Short mmCIF file of C-alpha atoms in Angstrom, two decimals:
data_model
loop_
_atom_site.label_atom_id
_atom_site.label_comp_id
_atom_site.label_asym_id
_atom_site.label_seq_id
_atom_site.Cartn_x
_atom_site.Cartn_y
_atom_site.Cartn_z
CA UNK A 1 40.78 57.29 106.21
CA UNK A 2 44.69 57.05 107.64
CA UNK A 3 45.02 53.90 105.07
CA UNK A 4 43.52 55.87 102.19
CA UNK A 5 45.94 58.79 102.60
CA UNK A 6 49.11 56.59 103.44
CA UNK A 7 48.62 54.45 100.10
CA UNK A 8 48.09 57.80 98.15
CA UNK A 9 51.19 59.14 99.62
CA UNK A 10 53.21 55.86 98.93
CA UNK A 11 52.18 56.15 95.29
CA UNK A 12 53.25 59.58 95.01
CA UNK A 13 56.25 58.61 96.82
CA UNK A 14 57.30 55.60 94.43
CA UNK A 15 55.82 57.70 91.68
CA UNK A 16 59.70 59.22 90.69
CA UNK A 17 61.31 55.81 90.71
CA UNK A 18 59.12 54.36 88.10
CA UNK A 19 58.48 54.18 84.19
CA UNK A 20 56.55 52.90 81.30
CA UNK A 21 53.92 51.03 82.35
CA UNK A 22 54.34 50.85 85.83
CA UNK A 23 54.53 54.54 85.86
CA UNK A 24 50.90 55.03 83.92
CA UNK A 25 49.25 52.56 86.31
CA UNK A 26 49.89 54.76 89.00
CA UNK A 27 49.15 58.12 87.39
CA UNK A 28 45.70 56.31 86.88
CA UNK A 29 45.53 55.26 90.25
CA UNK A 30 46.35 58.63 91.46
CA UNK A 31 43.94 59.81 89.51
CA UNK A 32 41.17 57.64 90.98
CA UNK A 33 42.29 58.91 94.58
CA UNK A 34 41.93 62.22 92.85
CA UNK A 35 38.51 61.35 92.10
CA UNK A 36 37.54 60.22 95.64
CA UNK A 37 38.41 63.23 97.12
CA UNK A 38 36.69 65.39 94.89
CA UNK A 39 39.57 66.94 93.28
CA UNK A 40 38.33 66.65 89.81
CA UNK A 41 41.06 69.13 87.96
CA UNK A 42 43.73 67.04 89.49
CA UNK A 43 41.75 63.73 88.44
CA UNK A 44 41.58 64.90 84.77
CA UNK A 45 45.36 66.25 85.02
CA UNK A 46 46.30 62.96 86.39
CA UNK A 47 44.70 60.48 83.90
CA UNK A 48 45.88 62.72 81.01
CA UNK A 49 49.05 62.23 82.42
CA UNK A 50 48.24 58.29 82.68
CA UNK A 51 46.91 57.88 79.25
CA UNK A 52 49.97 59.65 77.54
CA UNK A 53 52.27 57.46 79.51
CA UNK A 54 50.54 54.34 78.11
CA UNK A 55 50.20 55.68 74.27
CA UNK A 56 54.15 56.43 74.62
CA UNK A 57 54.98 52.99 75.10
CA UNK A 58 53.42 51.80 72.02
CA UNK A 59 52.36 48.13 73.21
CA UNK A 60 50.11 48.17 76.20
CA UNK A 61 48.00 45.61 77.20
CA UNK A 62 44.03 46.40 75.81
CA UNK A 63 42.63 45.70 79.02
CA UNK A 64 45.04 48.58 80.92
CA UNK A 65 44.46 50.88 78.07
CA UNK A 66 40.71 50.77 78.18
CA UNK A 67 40.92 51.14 82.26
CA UNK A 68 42.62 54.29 81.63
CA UNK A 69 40.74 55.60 78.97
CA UNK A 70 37.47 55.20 80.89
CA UNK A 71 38.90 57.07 84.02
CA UNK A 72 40.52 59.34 81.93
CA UNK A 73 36.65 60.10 80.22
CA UNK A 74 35.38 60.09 84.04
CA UNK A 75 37.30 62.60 84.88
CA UNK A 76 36.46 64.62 81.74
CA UNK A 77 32.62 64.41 82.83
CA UNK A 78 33.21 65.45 86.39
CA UNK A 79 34.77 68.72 84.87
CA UNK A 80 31.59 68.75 82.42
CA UNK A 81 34.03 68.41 79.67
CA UNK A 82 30.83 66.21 77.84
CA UNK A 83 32.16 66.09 74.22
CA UNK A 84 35.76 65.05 75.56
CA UNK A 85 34.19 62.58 77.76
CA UNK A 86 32.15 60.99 74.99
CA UNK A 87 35.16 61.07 72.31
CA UNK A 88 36.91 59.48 74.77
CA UNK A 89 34.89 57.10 75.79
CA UNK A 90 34.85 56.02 72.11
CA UNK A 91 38.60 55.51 72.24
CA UNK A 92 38.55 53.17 74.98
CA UNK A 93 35.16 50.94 73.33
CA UNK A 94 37.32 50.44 70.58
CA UNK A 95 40.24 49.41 72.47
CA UNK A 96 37.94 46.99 74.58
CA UNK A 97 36.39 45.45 71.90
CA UNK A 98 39.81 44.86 70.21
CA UNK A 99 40.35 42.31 73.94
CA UNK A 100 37.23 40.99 74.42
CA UNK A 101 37.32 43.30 77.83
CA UNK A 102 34.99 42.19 79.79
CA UNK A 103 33.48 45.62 81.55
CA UNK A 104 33.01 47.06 77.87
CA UNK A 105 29.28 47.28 79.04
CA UNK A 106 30.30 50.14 81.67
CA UNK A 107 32.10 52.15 78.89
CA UNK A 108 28.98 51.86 76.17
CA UNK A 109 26.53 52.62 79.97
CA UNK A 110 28.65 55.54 80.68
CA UNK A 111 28.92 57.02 77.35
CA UNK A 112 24.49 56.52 76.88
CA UNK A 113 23.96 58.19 79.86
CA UNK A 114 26.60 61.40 78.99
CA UNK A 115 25.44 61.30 75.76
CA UNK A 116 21.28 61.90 77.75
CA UNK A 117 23.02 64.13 79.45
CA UNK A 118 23.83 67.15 76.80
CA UNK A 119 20.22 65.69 74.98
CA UNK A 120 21.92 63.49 72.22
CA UNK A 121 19.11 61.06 72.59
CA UNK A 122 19.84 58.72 69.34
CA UNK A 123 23.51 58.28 70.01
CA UNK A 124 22.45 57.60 73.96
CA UNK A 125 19.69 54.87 72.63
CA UNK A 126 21.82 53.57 70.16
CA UNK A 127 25.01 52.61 72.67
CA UNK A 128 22.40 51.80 75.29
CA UNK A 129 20.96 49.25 72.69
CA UNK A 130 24.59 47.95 72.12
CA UNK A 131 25.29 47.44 75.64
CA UNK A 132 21.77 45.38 75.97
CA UNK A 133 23.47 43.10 72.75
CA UNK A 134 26.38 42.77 74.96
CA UNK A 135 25.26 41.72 78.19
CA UNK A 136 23.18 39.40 75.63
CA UNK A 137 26.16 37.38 74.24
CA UNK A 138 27.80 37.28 77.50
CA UNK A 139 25.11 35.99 79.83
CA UNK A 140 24.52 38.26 82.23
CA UNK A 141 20.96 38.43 83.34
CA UNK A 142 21.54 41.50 85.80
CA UNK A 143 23.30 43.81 83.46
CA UNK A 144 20.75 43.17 80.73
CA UNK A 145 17.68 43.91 82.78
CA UNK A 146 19.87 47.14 83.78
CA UNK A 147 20.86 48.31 79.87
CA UNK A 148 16.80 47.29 79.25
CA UNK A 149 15.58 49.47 81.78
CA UNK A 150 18.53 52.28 80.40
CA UNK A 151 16.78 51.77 76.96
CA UNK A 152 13.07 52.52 78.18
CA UNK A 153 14.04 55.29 80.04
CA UNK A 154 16.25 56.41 77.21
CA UNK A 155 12.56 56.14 74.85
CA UNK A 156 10.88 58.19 77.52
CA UNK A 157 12.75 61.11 77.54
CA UNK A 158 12.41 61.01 74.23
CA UNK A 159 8.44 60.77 74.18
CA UNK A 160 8.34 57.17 72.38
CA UNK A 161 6.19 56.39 75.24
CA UNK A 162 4.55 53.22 73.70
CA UNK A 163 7.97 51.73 72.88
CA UNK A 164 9.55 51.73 75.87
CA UNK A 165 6.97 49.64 77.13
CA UNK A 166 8.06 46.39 75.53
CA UNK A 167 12.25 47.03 77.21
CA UNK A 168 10.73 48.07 80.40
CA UNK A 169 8.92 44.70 80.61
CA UNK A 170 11.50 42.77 80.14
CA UNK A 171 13.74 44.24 82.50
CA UNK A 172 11.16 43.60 84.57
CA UNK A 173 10.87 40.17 83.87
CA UNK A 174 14.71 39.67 84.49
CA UNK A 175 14.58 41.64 88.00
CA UNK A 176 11.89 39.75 89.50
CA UNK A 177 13.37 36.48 88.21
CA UNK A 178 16.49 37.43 89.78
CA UNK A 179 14.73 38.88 93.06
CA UNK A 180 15.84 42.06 92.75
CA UNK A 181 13.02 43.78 94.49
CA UNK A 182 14.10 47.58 94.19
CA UNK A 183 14.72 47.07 90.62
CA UNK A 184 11.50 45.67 89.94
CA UNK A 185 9.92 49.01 91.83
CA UNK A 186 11.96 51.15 89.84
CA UNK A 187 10.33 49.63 86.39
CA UNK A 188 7.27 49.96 87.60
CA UNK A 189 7.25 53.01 88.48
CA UNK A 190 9.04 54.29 85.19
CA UNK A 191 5.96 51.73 83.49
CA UNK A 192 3.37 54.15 85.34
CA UNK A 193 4.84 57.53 83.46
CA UNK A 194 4.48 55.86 80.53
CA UNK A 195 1.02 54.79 80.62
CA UNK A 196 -0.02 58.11 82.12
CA UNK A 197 1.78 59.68 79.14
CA UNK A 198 -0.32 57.18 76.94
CA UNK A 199 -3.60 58.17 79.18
CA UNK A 200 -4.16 54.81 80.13
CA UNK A 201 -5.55 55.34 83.17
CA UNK A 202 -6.06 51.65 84.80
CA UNK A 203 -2.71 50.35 83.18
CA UNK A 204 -0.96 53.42 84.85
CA UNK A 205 -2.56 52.80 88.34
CA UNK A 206 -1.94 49.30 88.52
CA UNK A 207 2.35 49.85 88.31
CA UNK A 208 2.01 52.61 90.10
CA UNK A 209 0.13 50.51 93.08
CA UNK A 210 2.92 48.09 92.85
CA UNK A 211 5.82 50.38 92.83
CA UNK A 212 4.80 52.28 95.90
CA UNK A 213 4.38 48.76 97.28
CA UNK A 214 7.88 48.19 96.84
CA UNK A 215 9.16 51.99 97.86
CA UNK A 216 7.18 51.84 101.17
CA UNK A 217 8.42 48.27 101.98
CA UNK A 218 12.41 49.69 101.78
CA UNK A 219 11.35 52.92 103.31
CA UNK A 220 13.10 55.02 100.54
CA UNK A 221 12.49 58.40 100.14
CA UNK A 222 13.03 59.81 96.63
CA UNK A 223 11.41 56.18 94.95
CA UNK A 224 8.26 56.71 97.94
CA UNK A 225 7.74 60.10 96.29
CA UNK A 226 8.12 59.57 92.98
CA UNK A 227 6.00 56.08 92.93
CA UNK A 228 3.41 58.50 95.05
CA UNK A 229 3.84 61.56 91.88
CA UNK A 230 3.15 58.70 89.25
CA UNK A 231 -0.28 56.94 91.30
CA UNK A 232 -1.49 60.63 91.91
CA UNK A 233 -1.25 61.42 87.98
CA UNK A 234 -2.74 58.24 87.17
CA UNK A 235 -5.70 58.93 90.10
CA UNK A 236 -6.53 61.98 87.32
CA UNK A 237 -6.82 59.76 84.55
CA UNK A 238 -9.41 58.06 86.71
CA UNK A 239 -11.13 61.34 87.61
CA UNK A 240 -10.55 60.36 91.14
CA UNK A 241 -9.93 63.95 92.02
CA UNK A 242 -9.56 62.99 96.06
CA UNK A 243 -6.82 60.54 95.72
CA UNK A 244 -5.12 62.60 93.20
CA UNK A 245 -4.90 64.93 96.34
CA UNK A 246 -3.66 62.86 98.58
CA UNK A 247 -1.28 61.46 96.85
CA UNK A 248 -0.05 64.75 95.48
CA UNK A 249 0.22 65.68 99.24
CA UNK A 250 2.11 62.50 100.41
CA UNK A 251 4.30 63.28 96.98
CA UNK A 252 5.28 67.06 98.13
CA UNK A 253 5.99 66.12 101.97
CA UNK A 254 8.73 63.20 101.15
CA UNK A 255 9.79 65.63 98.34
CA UNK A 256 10.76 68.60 101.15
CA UNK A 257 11.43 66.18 103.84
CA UNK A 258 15.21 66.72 103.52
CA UNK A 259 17.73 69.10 103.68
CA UNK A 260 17.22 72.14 100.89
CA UNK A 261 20.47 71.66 99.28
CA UNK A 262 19.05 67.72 98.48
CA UNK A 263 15.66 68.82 97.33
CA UNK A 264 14.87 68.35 93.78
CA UNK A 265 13.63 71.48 92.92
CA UNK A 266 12.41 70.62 89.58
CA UNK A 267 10.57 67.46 90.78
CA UNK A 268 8.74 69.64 93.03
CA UNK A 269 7.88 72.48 90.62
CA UNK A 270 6.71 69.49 88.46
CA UNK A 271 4.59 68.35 92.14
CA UNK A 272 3.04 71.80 91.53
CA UNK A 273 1.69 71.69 88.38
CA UNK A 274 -0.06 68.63 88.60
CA UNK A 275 -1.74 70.26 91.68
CA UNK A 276 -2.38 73.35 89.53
CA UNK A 277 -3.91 71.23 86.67
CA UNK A 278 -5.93 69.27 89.43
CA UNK A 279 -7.40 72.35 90.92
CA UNK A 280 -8.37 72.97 87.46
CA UNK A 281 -10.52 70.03 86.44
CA UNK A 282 -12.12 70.82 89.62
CA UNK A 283 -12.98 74.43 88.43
CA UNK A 284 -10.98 75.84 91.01
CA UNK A 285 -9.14 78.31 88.85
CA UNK A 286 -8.60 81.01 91.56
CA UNK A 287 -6.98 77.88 93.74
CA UNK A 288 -4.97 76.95 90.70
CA UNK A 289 -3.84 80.52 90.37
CA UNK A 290 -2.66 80.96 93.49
CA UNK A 291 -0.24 77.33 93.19
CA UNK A 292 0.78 78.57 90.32
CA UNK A 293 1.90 81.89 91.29
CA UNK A 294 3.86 80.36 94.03
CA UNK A 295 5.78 78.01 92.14
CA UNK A 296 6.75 80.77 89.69
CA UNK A 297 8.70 82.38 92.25
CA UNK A 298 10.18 79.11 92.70
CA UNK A 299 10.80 77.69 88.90
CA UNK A 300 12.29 81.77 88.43
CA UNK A 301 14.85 81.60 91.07
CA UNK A 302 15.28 77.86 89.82
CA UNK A 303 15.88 78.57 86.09
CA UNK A 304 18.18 81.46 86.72
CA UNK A 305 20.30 79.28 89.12
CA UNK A 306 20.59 76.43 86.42
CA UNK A 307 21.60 79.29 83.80
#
């Protein structure tokens, strides 16, 4: 921690005795060290800072540019400054592609997942589908299987539940080929929503068998929970009412087996419902009442929190 803090103090120390280039290099790096610590609003001040430096000089090498750009839209999205961190981001794809810059893939994965983030689903498919061309023409097997499995989720949240299917099994494909066991759970897993959301039952059980294979073999919590979520729902589909329970159970203990301020509240309301809907097709409405009741209070004080 001593080293961390002496280097940022040398750069701010050397930072009045330098110019031009070598002056917006460490702007950005201060910037970064910004970013470490948590001190977003000096991050984004920083690599504003950086970025004008480098535009002033008028011939910067693309590679630099597009460095600072990207911190410079990081820092935007840790403020939640989304539309400044997407436009942006755009500035520094166009700069990378310009060089050939070889980490172009993070800029088009960073501005897909912002873009999810404020709900801009076609733009977020669309650059996730670019970065999958990418990692395509340049050969890497890892990254591909990682923009694939970007690309299915991307479908999912936007209901085209039988289309992601076809991404999220190649990404699988590439994981397991490349022995990348948590990835290959994580697929799975995401392959169980889907056929649950396309009520096919069997298909749905059988991924969500083998994810929670994989989640209770690395003794994770949050994939354990969620690969335990996904078998329960697809336990319904089956009309296995008792496993459904179980599973549901096993689901909601990993899900509050952590400190409150890590709970995900609105995986657990979501825990909830499925129990509610499951007390249901056993005609046990006053049962279902009462969960639901409950998790009102909950999703209320939840919901207003989020506002």
């Amino acid at each position: 921690m001593a080293d961390k803090e002496l280097t940022e103090m040398q750069m701010w120390s050397a930072l009045p005795n330098t110019s031009g280039e070598e002056k917006a290099a460490l702007l950005i790096q201060l910037s970064r060290q910004a970013h470490y610590r948590g001190a977003y609003a000096e991050s984004l001040e920083l690599a504003n800072a950086g970025v004008s430096e480098y535009e002033s000089i008028g011939v910067v090498p693309y590679e630099q540019l597009a460095d600072a750009y990207l911190s410079l839209a990081t820092a935007h999205r840790k403020m939640n400054n989304y539309q400044e961190a997407i436009a942006v981001a755009d500035k520094a794809i166009t700069v990378a592609k310009e060089d050939n810059y070889p980490f172009l893939d993070d800029i088009l994965r960073s501005k897909a997942i912002w873009s999810g983030e404020i709900g801009d689903w076609e733009i977020s498919l669309e650059t996730h589908l670019e970065a999958v061309r990418f990692n395509e023409l340049n050969g890497s097997e890892k990254w591909m299987a990682q923009s694939l499995f970007n690309v299915g989720l991307c479908l999912f949240e936007m209901k085209r539940f039988d289309q992601a299917i076809e991404p999220l099994r190649k990404a699988r494909e590439v994981f397991a080929n490349e022995k990348k066991v948590a990835d290959v759970g994580r697929v799975d897993c995401l392959l169980a929503d889907c056929y649950v959301e396309l009520k096919s039952g069997l298909e749905a059980f059988t991924a969500a068998v083998k994810s929670l294979d994989v989640s209770e073999v690395i003794q994770e919590r949050v994939p354990t929970m969620r690969s335990h979520f996904v078998l329960a729902k697809s336990y319904v589909l089956l009309e296995d009412f008792d496993m459904a329970a179980k599973s549901l159970n096993e689901a909601n203990d990993l899900a509050v087996s952590c400190k409150t301020d890590d709970m995900d509240w609105e995986f657990i309301i979501q825990i909830h419902e499925e129990r509610a809907n499951l007390l249901r097709l056993q005609n046990k409405f006053g049962e279902a009442d009462s969960v639901i009741a409950r998790i009102t209070t909950i999703k209320d004080i939840y919901e207003s929190e989020a506002a």
